[in-house]
Amino acid sequence: LGVAYVPGPSGTMTAYAGRLWPVNPGRGQFEWGTVSTFYPDGDPETTSVDGDLQNSNGGPDTTFALLRDRTTSDTSFESDPTARPRVASGGLTNEWNIFSRAFLLFDTSSLPDTDTIESATMDIVLTAKTDNFTEAGSMSMVTSSPASNTAIVLTDYDNFGTTKQATDRTIAGLTADSATYQSFTLNATGLTNVSKTGISKYGIRSTFDNDNTPPTWGGDLFSAITFATAEEILAGDKRPKLVVTHVAAASGKFFAVF
């Protein structure tokens, strides 16, 4: 046991002397790879950006659909130390007050073109959260496509996808302590959107907003998180990060472990 064999020149199996990767019996494959971590640029941005866009109450007749379906926002928070994806109701019956969506872009062009993306997480540190609608709120990780990779403009409000790149995170299940990273583990779709040649573009929006499922209205309620951006001012480094495990192309060797 613990000996690896590799086919020799004559086809016979000979003992292999070299590095052996640990085996994961549950997956039936070798575990190996390189872990690379990427961050959005802080101000001034050079290749990537993060921040959020906010649409605010347009008057007493502002409906959920009106705020959700706008193509432009009224405020951009590109250089703030936090971003605040959220949905908030107003004080008048059936009035909706705020929709915000957050961009997170990462320059992942240093990933080797021939590597396989094995897994990835997008990690953020929350400084606050509010979840007081009748229905429990959650956050969805989606793709984004701002007009520029280094700036967020008002007309980018509509430049978010709705296809989920990871399992939704319930607000109740997120820790908001200004210290602990909270992870979105990318699904198969999310992994395909990790770029090996350019910018990986993601976003976070309230699941109520993303799925177009308004919660039961109540006055001045929120489904919201606040997280540190690349301009964060917390103790230590609490910038958003994309952590990618990638595997080099197989060498063509065959190993049998006994």
PDB file of C-alpha atoms in Angstrom:
ATOM      1  CA  LEU A   1       0.000   0.000   0.000  1.00  0.00           C
ATOM      2  CA  GLY A   2       1.122   3.549  -0.687  1.00  0.00           C
ATOM      3  CA  VAL A   3       3.192   2.618  -3.761  1.00  0.00           C
ATOM      4  CA  ALA A   4       2.448   4.209  -7.142  1.00  0.00           C
ATOM      5  CA  TYR A   5       3.196   2.524 -10.458  1.00  0.00           C
ATOM      6  CA  VAL A   6       3.600   3.961 -13.930  1.00  0.00           C
ATOM      7  CA  PRO A   7       3.922   2.115 -17.255  1.00  0.00           C
ATOM      8  CA  GLY A   8       7.550   1.622 -18.280  1.00  0.00           C
ATOM      9  CA  PRO A   9       8.984   1.674 -21.833  1.00  0.00           C
ATOM     10  CA  SER A  10       8.158  -2.012 -22.353  1.00  0.00           C
ATOM     11  CA  GLY A  11       4.666  -1.622 -21.016  1.00  0.00           C
ATOM     12  CA  THR A  12       5.398  -3.186 -17.643  1.00  0.00           C
ATOM     13  CA  MET A  13       4.417  -1.307 -14.488  1.00  0.00           C
ATOM     14  CA  THR A  14       7.362   0.082 -12.552  1.00  0.00           C
ATOM     15  CA  ALA A  15       7.458   1.885  -9.220  1.00  0.00           C
ATOM     16  CA  TYR A  16       7.165   5.657  -9.537  1.00  0.00           C
ATOM     17  CA  ALA A  17       9.498   7.939  -7.568  1.00  0.00           C
ATOM     18  CA  GLY A  18       8.129  11.459  -7.366  1.00  0.00           C
ATOM     19  CA  ARG A  19       5.429  13.636  -5.901  1.00  0.00           C
ATOM     20  CA  LEU A  20       2.065  11.996  -5.380  1.00  0.00           C
ATOM     21  CA  TRP A  21      -1.094  14.091  -5.045  1.00  0.00           C
ATOM     22  CA  PRO A  22      -3.495  13.193  -2.235  1.00  0.00           C
ATOM     23  CA  VAL A  23      -6.496  11.168  -3.319  1.00  0.00           C
ATOM     24  CA  ASN A  24     -10.058  12.087  -2.409  1.00  0.00           C
ATOM     25  CA  PRO A  25     -11.900   8.722  -2.229  1.00  0.00           C
ATOM     26  CA  GLY A  26     -15.291  10.426  -2.274  1.00  0.00           C
ATOM     27  CA  ARG A  27     -14.655  12.035  -5.653  1.00  0.00           C
ATOM     28  CA  GLY A  28     -12.431   9.337  -7.124  1.00  0.00           C
ATOM     29  CA  GLN A  29      -9.830  11.807  -8.331  1.00  0.00           C
ATOM     30  CA  PHE A  30      -6.562  13.403  -7.360  1.00  0.00           C
ATOM     31  CA  GLU A  31      -6.770  16.680  -5.457  1.00  0.00           C
ATOM     32  CA  TRP A  32      -4.338  19.293  -6.708  1.00  0.00           C
ATOM     33  CA  GLY A  33      -4.248  22.708  -8.184  1.00  0.00           C
ATOM     34  CA  THR A  34      -3.313  26.301  -7.614  1.00  0.00           C
ATOM     35  CA  VAL A  35      -5.373  28.731  -5.558  1.00  0.00           C
ATOM     36  CA  SER A  36      -5.342  32.300  -6.876  1.00  0.00           C
ATOM     37  CA  THR A  37      -7.019  35.270  -5.195  1.00  0.00           C
ATOM     38  CA  PHE A  38      -8.255  38.365  -7.016  1.00  0.00           C
ATOM     39  CA  TYR A  39      -9.564  41.721  -5.751  1.00  0.00           C
ATOM     40  CA  PRO A  40     -11.376  44.640  -7.390  1.00  0.00           C
ATOM     41  CA  ASP A  41      -9.257  47.761  -7.853  1.00  0.00           C
ATOM     42  CA  GLY A  42      -9.644  50.554  -5.382  1.00  0.00           C
ATOM     43  CA  ASP A  43      -9.871  54.163  -6.518  1.00  0.00           C
ATOM     44  CA  PRO A  44      -8.329  55.041  -8.943  1.00  0.00           C
ATOM     45  CA  GLU A  45      -9.334  51.900 -10.813  1.00  0.00           C
ATOM     46  CA  THR A  46      -7.026  50.489 -13.505  1.00  0.00           C
ATOM     47  CA  THR A  47      -8.566  47.194 -14.650  1.00  0.00           C
ATOM     48  CA  SER A  48     -11.597  46.478 -12.414  1.00  0.00           C
ATOM     49  CA  VAL A  49     -14.139  48.145 -10.167  1.00  0.00           C
ATOM     50  CA  ASP A  50     -16.727  47.556  -7.457  1.00  0.00           C
ATOM     51  CA  GLY A  51     -19.547  49.603  -5.970  1.00  0.00           C
ATOM     52  CA  ASP A  52     -23.309  49.969  -6.179  1.00  0.00           C
ATOM     53  CA  LEU A  53     -26.083  51.857  -7.914  1.00  0.00           C
ATOM     54  CA  GLN A  54     -29.210  53.081  -6.148  1.00  0.00           C
ATOM     55  CA  ASN A  55     -32.678  53.907  -7.394  1.00  0.00           C
ATOM     56  CA  SER A  56     -34.699  55.950  -4.935  1.00  0.00           C
ATOM     57  CA  ASN A  57     -38.368  56.772  -4.442  1.00  0.00           C
ATOM     58  CA  GLY A  58     -39.840  58.663  -7.352  1.00  0.00           C
ATOM     59  CA  GLY A  59     -42.998  59.702  -5.475  1.00  0.00           C
ATOM     60  CA  PRO A  60     -46.039  58.289  -3.668  1.00  0.00           C
ATOM     61  CA  ASP A  61     -47.002  56.050  -6.598  1.00  0.00           C
ATOM     62  CA  THR A  62     -43.596  54.342  -6.920  1.00  0.00           C
ATOM     63  CA  THR A  63     -44.280  50.640  -7.342  1.00  0.00           C
ATOM     64  CA  PHE A  64     -41.969  47.659  -6.972  1.00  0.00           C
ATOM     65  CA  ALA A  65     -42.064  47.124 -10.748  1.00  0.00           C
ATOM     66  CA  LEU A  66     -41.267  50.761 -11.473  1.00  0.00           C
ATOM     67  CA  LEU A  67     -38.086  50.766  -9.405  1.00  0.00           C
ATOM     68  CA  ARG A  68     -37.026  47.311 -10.572  1.00  0.00           C
ATOM     69  CA  ASP A  69     -37.541  47.963 -14.270  1.00  0.00           C
ATOM     70  CA  ARG A  70     -35.840  51.323 -14.571  1.00  0.00           C
ATOM     71  CA  THR A  71     -32.881  51.384 -16.952  1.00  0.00           C
ATOM     72  CA  THR A  72     -30.979  54.117 -15.120  1.00  0.00           C
ATOM     73  CA  SER A  73     -30.344  54.878 -11.464  1.00  0.00           C
ATOM     74  CA  ASP A  74     -30.158  58.185  -9.641  1.00  0.00           C
ATOM     75  CA  THR A  75     -27.020  57.630  -7.525  1.00  0.00           C
ATOM     76  CA  SER A  76     -23.683  55.871  -8.064  1.00  0.00           C
ATOM     77  CA  PHE A  77     -21.453  54.776  -5.184  1.00  0.00           C
ATOM     78  CA  GLU A  78     -18.242  53.810  -6.959  1.00  0.00           C
ATOM     79  CA  SER A  79     -15.692  55.001  -4.408  1.00  0.00           C
ATOM     80  CA  ASP A  80     -17.531  54.366  -1.128  1.00  0.00           C
ATOM     81  CA  PRO A  81     -15.993  52.038   1.467  1.00  0.00           C
ATOM     82  CA  THR A  82     -19.177  49.920   1.413  1.00  0.00           C
ATOM     83  CA  ALA A  83     -21.797  48.703  -1.053  1.00  0.00           C
ATOM     84  CA  ARG A  84     -25.451  48.118  -0.149  1.00  0.00           C
ATOM     85  CA  PRO A  85     -27.537  45.768  -2.317  1.00  0.00           C
ATOM     86  CA  ARG A  86     -31.103  46.062  -1.015  1.00  0.00           C
ATOM     87  CA  VAL A  87     -34.813  46.487  -1.466  1.00  0.00           C
ATOM     88  CA  ALA A  88     -36.654  48.903   0.817  1.00  0.00           C
ATOM     89  CA  SER A  89     -40.302  49.885   1.150  1.00  0.00           C
ATOM     90  CA  GLY A  90     -41.597  53.401   1.685  1.00  0.00           C
ATOM     91  CA  GLY A  91     -43.818  54.865   4.343  1.00  0.00           C
ATOM     92  CA  LEU A  92     -46.986  55.067   2.246  1.00  0.00           C
ATOM     93  CA  THR A  93     -49.083  51.979   1.517  1.00  0.00           C
ATOM     94  CA  ASN A  94     -47.600  49.909  -1.321  1.00  0.00           C
ATOM     95  CA  GLU A  95     -44.891  52.505  -1.920  1.00  0.00           C
ATOM     96  CA  TRP A  96     -41.344  51.244  -2.631  1.00  0.00           C
ATOM     97  CA  ASN A  97     -38.435  53.421  -1.707  1.00  0.00           C
ATOM     98  CA  ILE A  98     -34.985  52.019  -2.666  1.00  0.00           C
ATOM     99  CA  PHE A  99     -33.497  49.385  -4.972  1.00  0.00           C
ATOM    100  CA  SER A 100     -29.694  48.990  -4.968  1.00  0.00           C
ATOM    101  CA  ARG A 101     -27.468  46.576  -6.899  1.00  0.00           C
ATOM    102  CA  ALA A 102     -23.745  45.954  -6.424  1.00  0.00           C
ATOM    103  CA  PHE A 103     -21.012  45.343  -8.991  1.00  0.00           C
ATOM    104  CA  LEU A 104     -17.941  43.194  -8.283  1.00  0.00           C
ATOM    105  CA  LEU A 105     -15.376  42.922 -11.067  1.00  0.00           C
ATOM    106  CA  PHE A 106     -12.087  41.021 -10.848  1.00  0.00           C
ATOM    107  CA  ASP A 107      -9.109  41.020 -13.234  1.00  0.00           C
ATOM    108  CA  THR A 108      -8.504  37.279 -13.627  1.00  0.00           C
ATOM    109  CA  SER A 109      -6.499  37.537 -16.867  1.00  0.00           C
ATOM    110  CA  SER A 110      -3.434  36.044 -15.151  1.00  0.00           C
ATOM    111  CA  LEU A 111      -5.105  32.625 -14.983  1.00  0.00           C
ATOM    112  CA  PRO A 112      -3.355  30.258 -17.417  1.00  0.00           C
ATOM    113  CA  ASP A 113      -5.460  29.840 -20.544  1.00  0.00           C
ATOM    114  CA  THR A 114      -5.080  26.045 -20.535  1.00  0.00           C
ATOM    115  CA  ASP A 115      -5.981  25.540 -16.869  1.00  0.00           C
ATOM    116  CA  THR A 116      -9.293  24.085 -15.769  1.00  0.00           C
ATOM    117  CA  ILE A 117     -11.319  26.103 -13.248  1.00  0.00           C
ATOM    118  CA  GLU A 118     -12.005  23.539 -10.550  1.00  0.00           C
ATOM    119  CA  SER A 119     -13.843  25.685  -7.979  1.00  0.00           C
ATOM    120  CA  ALA A 120     -14.240  29.261  -6.834  1.00  0.00           C
ATOM    121  CA  THR A 121     -15.816  31.396  -4.138  1.00  0.00           C
ATOM    122  CA  MET A 122     -16.686  35.065  -4.036  1.00  0.00           C
ATOM    123  CA  ASP A 123     -16.112  36.328  -0.514  1.00  0.00           C
ATOM    124  CA  ILE A 124     -17.331  39.536   1.113  1.00  0.00           C
ATOM    125  CA  VAL A 125     -17.240  41.001   4.628  1.00  0.00           C
ATOM    126  CA  LEU A 126     -20.524  42.408   5.901  1.00  0.00           C
ATOM    127  CA  THR A 127     -20.651  45.460   8.137  1.00  0.00           C
ATOM    128  CA  ALA A 128     -24.453  45.472   8.561  1.00  0.00           C
ATOM    129  CA  LYS A 129     -27.631  43.682   7.522  1.00  0.00           C
ATOM    130  CA  THR A 130     -31.401  44.197   7.859  1.00  0.00           C
ATOM    131  CA  ASP A 131     -34.098  41.616   7.114  1.00  0.00           C
ATOM    132  CA  ASN A 132     -37.500  42.637   8.452  1.00  0.00           C
ATOM    133  CA  PHE A 133     -40.056  41.906   5.732  1.00  0.00           C
ATOM    134  CA  THR A 134     -42.536  39.143   6.506  1.00  0.00           C
ATOM    135  CA  GLU A 135     -40.754  36.854   4.051  1.00  0.00           C
ATOM    136  CA  ALA A 136     -37.123  36.020   4.783  1.00  0.00           C
ATOM    137  CA  GLY A 137     -34.755  37.859   2.482  1.00  0.00           C
ATOM    138  CA  SER A 138     -31.699  36.594   0.649  1.00  0.00           C
ATOM    139  CA  MET A 139     -29.006  37.785  -1.741  1.00  0.00           C
ATOM    140  CA  SER A 140     -28.316  36.467  -5.247  1.00  0.00           C
ATOM    141  CA  MET A 141     -24.948  36.400  -7.005  1.00  0.00           C
ATOM    142  CA  VAL A 142     -25.390  37.163 -10.716  1.00  0.00           C
ATOM    143  CA  THR A 143     -23.351  38.374 -13.665  1.00  0.00           C
ATOM    144  CA  SER A 144     -22.918  42.032 -14.517  1.00  0.00           C
ATOM    145  CA  SER A 145     -21.870  43.934 -17.616  1.00  0.00           C
ATOM    146  CA  PRO A 146     -21.098  47.582 -16.863  1.00  0.00           C
ATOM    147  CA  ALA A 147     -20.245  49.778 -19.831  1.00  0.00           C
ATOM    148  CA  SER A 148     -16.715  50.195 -18.463  1.00  0.00           C
ATOM    149  CA  ASN A 149     -14.547  47.791 -16.454  1.00  0.00           C
ATOM    150  CA  THR A 150     -13.224  50.661 -14.341  1.00  0.00           C
ATOM    151  CA  ALA A 151     -16.229  52.896 -13.702  1.00  0.00           C
ATOM    152  CA  ILE A 152     -19.875  52.625 -12.679  1.00  0.00           C
ATOM    153  CA  VAL A 153     -22.309  54.994 -14.361  1.00  0.00           C
ATOM    154  CA  LEU A 154     -26.009  55.606 -13.790  1.00  0.00           C
ATOM    155  CA  THR A 155     -27.039  53.794 -16.961  1.00  0.00           C
ATOM    156  CA  ASP A 156     -25.403  50.579 -15.696  1.00  0.00           C
ATOM    157  CA  TYR A 157     -28.393  49.955 -13.421  1.00  0.00           C
ATOM    158  CA  ASP A 158     -29.928  47.625 -15.991  1.00  0.00           C
ATOM    159  CA  ASN A 159     -26.628  45.828 -16.707  1.00  0.00           C
ATOM    160  CA  PHE A 160     -27.172  42.887 -14.375  1.00  0.00           C
ATOM    161  CA  GLY A 161     -28.096  39.339 -15.247  1.00  0.00           C
ATOM    162  CA  THR A 162     -30.634  37.231 -13.374  1.00  0.00           C
ATOM    163  CA  THR A 163     -29.013  33.782 -13.800  1.00  0.00           C
ATOM    164  CA  LYS A 164     -27.661  32.704 -10.452  1.00  0.00           C
ATOM    165  CA  GLN A 165     -23.935  32.067 -10.263  1.00  0.00           C
ATOM    166  CA  ALA A 166     -24.165  30.517  -6.795  1.00  0.00           C
ATOM    167  CA  THR A 167     -26.772  29.363  -4.317  1.00  0.00           C
ATOM    168  CA  ASP A 168     -28.637  32.310  -2.785  1.00  0.00           C
ATOM    169  CA  ARG A 169     -27.434  33.307   0.681  1.00  0.00           C
ATOM    170  CA  THR A 170     -30.151  34.032   3.211  1.00  0.00           C
ATOM    171  CA  ILE A 171     -29.602  37.266   5.078  1.00  0.00           C
ATOM    172  CA  ALA A 172     -30.296  35.436   8.327  1.00  0.00           C
ATOM    173  CA  GLY A 173     -27.455  33.043   7.530  1.00  0.00           C
ATOM    174  CA  LEU A 174     -24.912  35.791   6.902  1.00  0.00           C
ATOM    175  CA  THR A 175     -22.665  37.143   9.650  1.00  0.00           C
ATOM    176  CA  ALA A 176     -22.258  40.921   9.770  1.00  0.00           C
ATOM    177  CA  ASP A 177     -19.319  41.528  12.108  1.00  0.00           C
ATOM    178  CA  SER A 178     -16.976  43.624   9.922  1.00  0.00           C
ATOM    179  CA  ALA A 179     -14.408  40.835  10.134  1.00  0.00           C
ATOM    180  CA  THR A 180     -15.559  37.438   8.851  1.00  0.00           C
ATOM    181  CA  TYR A 181     -15.707  36.622   5.160  1.00  0.00           C
ATOM    182  CA  GLN A 182     -19.044  35.311   3.882  1.00  0.00           C
ATOM    183  CA  SER A 183     -18.834  33.123   0.785  1.00  0.00           C
ATOM    184  CA  PHE A 184     -20.832  32.534  -2.348  1.00  0.00           C
ATOM    185  CA  THR A 185     -19.650  29.187  -3.745  1.00  0.00           C
ATOM    186  CA  LEU A 186     -19.845  29.378  -7.520  1.00  0.00           C
ATOM    187  CA  ASN A 187     -21.987  26.785  -9.286  1.00  0.00           C
ATOM    188  CA  ALA A 188     -21.189  25.281 -12.692  1.00  0.00           C
ATOM    189  CA  THR A 189     -22.606  28.340 -14.451  1.00  0.00           C
ATOM    190  CA  GLY A 190     -20.646  30.694 -12.249  1.00  0.00           C
ATOM    191  CA  LEU A 191     -17.414  28.835 -12.952  1.00  0.00           C
ATOM    192  CA  THR A 192     -17.869  29.224 -16.702  1.00  0.00           C
ATOM    193  CA  ASN A 193     -17.942  32.993 -16.173  1.00  0.00           C
ATOM    194  CA  VAL A 194     -14.501  33.097 -14.564  1.00  0.00           C
ATOM    195  CA  SER A 195     -12.462  34.661 -17.366  1.00  0.00           C
ATOM    196  CA  LYS A 196      -8.945  33.405 -18.093  1.00  0.00           C
ATOM    197  CA  THR A 197      -8.327  36.213 -20.555  1.00  0.00           C
ATOM    198  CA  GLY A 198      -9.895  39.312 -19.028  1.00  0.00           C
ATOM    199  CA  ILE A 199     -12.320  40.532 -16.372  1.00  0.00           C
ATOM    200  CA  SER A 200     -14.698  38.289 -14.400  1.00  0.00           C
ATOM    201  CA  LYS A 201     -17.857  40.338 -13.895  1.00  0.00           C
ATOM    202  CA  TYR A 202     -20.295  39.531 -11.114  1.00  0.00           C
ATOM    203  CA  GLY A 203     -22.880  41.330  -9.046  1.00  0.00           C
ATOM    204  CA  ILE A 204     -25.095  40.990  -5.983  1.00  0.00           C
ATOM    205  CA  ARG A 205     -28.754  41.949  -5.859  1.00  0.00           C
ATOM    206  CA  SER A 206     -31.610  41.221  -3.478  1.00  0.00           C
ATOM    207  CA  THR A 207     -33.335  37.969  -4.420  1.00  0.00           C
ATOM    208  CA  PHE A 208     -36.667  39.812  -4.247  1.00  0.00           C
ATOM    209  CA  ASP A 209     -35.305  42.112  -6.960  1.00  0.00           C
ATOM    210  CA  ASN A 210     -33.544  39.388  -8.956  1.00  0.00           C
ATOM    211  CA  ASP A 211     -36.492  36.972  -9.023  1.00  0.00           C
ATOM    212  CA  ASN A 212     -39.105  39.728  -9.394  1.00  0.00           C
ATOM    213  CA  THR A 213     -40.965  38.464  -6.305  1.00  0.00           C
ATOM    214  CA  PRO A 214     -42.058  41.418  -4.154  1.00  0.00           C
ATOM    215  CA  PRO A 215     -42.251  40.683  -0.442  1.00  0.00           C
ATOM    216  CA  THR A 216     -45.419  41.570   1.439  1.00  0.00           C
ATOM    217  CA  TRP A 217     -45.444  45.327   1.771  1.00  0.00           C
ATOM    218  CA  GLY A 218     -44.948  46.920   5.159  1.00  0.00           C
ATOM    219  CA  GLY A 219     -43.929  50.456   5.973  1.00  0.00           C
ATOM    220  CA  ASP A 220     -40.206  51.324   5.947  1.00  0.00           C
ATOM    221  CA  LEU A 221     -38.853  47.765   5.808  1.00  0.00           C
ATOM    222  CA  PHE A 222     -35.551  46.521   4.384  1.00  0.00           C
ATOM    223  CA  SER A 223     -34.002  43.442   2.819  1.00  0.00           C
ATOM    224  CA  ALA A 224     -30.412  44.630   2.797  1.00  0.00           C
ATOM    225  CA  ILE A 225     -26.759  43.937   3.399  1.00  0.00           C
ATOM    226  CA  THR A 226     -23.798  46.298   3.576  1.00  0.00           C
ATOM    227  CA  PHE A 227     -20.374  44.925   2.664  1.00  0.00           C
ATOM    228  CA  ALA A 228     -16.842  46.265   2.462  1.00  0.00           C
ATOM    229  CA  THR A 229     -15.574  47.307  -0.978  1.00  0.00           C
ATOM    230  CA  ALA A 230     -12.043  47.748  -2.336  1.00  0.00           C
ATOM    231  CA  GLU A 231     -12.055  51.165  -0.613  1.00  0.00           C
ATOM    232  CA  GLU A 232     -12.836  49.564   2.760  1.00  0.00           C
ATOM    233  CA  ILE A 233     -11.557  51.127   5.985  1.00  0.00           C
ATOM    234  CA  LEU A 234     -11.855  48.127   8.312  1.00  0.00           C
ATOM    235  CA  ALA A 235      -9.096  46.595  10.400  1.00  0.00           C
ATOM    236  CA  GLY A 236      -6.986  44.349   8.220  1.00  0.00           C
ATOM    237  CA  ASP A 237      -7.640  43.627   4.554  1.00  0.00           C
ATOM    238  CA  LYS A 238     -11.388  43.055   4.097  1.00  0.00           C
ATOM    239  CA  ARG A 239     -11.727  43.750   0.376  1.00  0.00           C
ATOM    240  CA  PRO A 240     -14.066  41.536  -1.674  1.00  0.00           C
ATOM    241  CA  LYS A 241     -12.188  38.654  -3.238  1.00  0.00           C
ATOM    242  CA  LEU A 242     -12.627  35.954  -5.834  1.00  0.00           C
ATOM    243  CA  VAL A 243     -10.745  32.814  -4.797  1.00  0.00           C
ATOM    244  CA  VAL A 244     -10.177  30.443  -7.726  1.00  0.00           C
ATOM    245  CA  THR A 245      -8.787  26.908  -7.634  1.00  0.00           C
ATOM    246  CA  HIS A 246      -7.440  25.978 -11.059  1.00  0.00           C
ATOM    247  CA  VAL A 247      -5.688  22.896 -12.366  1.00  0.00           C
ATOM    248  CA  ALA A 248      -2.998  22.654 -15.025  1.00  0.00           C
ATOM    249  CA  ALA A 249      -3.557  20.444 -18.054  1.00  0.00           C
ATOM    250  CA  ALA A 250      -2.809  16.773 -17.372  1.00  0.00           C
ATOM    251  CA  SER A 251       0.729  15.627 -18.091  1.00  0.00           C
ATOM    252  CA  GLY A 252      -0.434  12.450 -19.781  1.00  0.00           C
ATOM    253  CA  LYS A 253       1.026  10.128 -17.143  1.00  0.00           C
ATOM    254  CA  PHE A 254      -1.046   7.314 -15.714  1.00  0.00           C
ATOM    255  CA  PHE A 255      -0.682   6.350 -12.096  1.00  0.00           C
ATOM    256  CA  ALA A 256      -1.988   3.328 -10.259  1.00  0.00           C
ATOM    257  CA  VAL A 257      -1.890   3.580  -6.463  1.00  0.00           C
ATOM    258  CA  PHE A 258      -2.005   0.468  -4.303  1.00  0.00           C
TER     259      PHE A 258
END
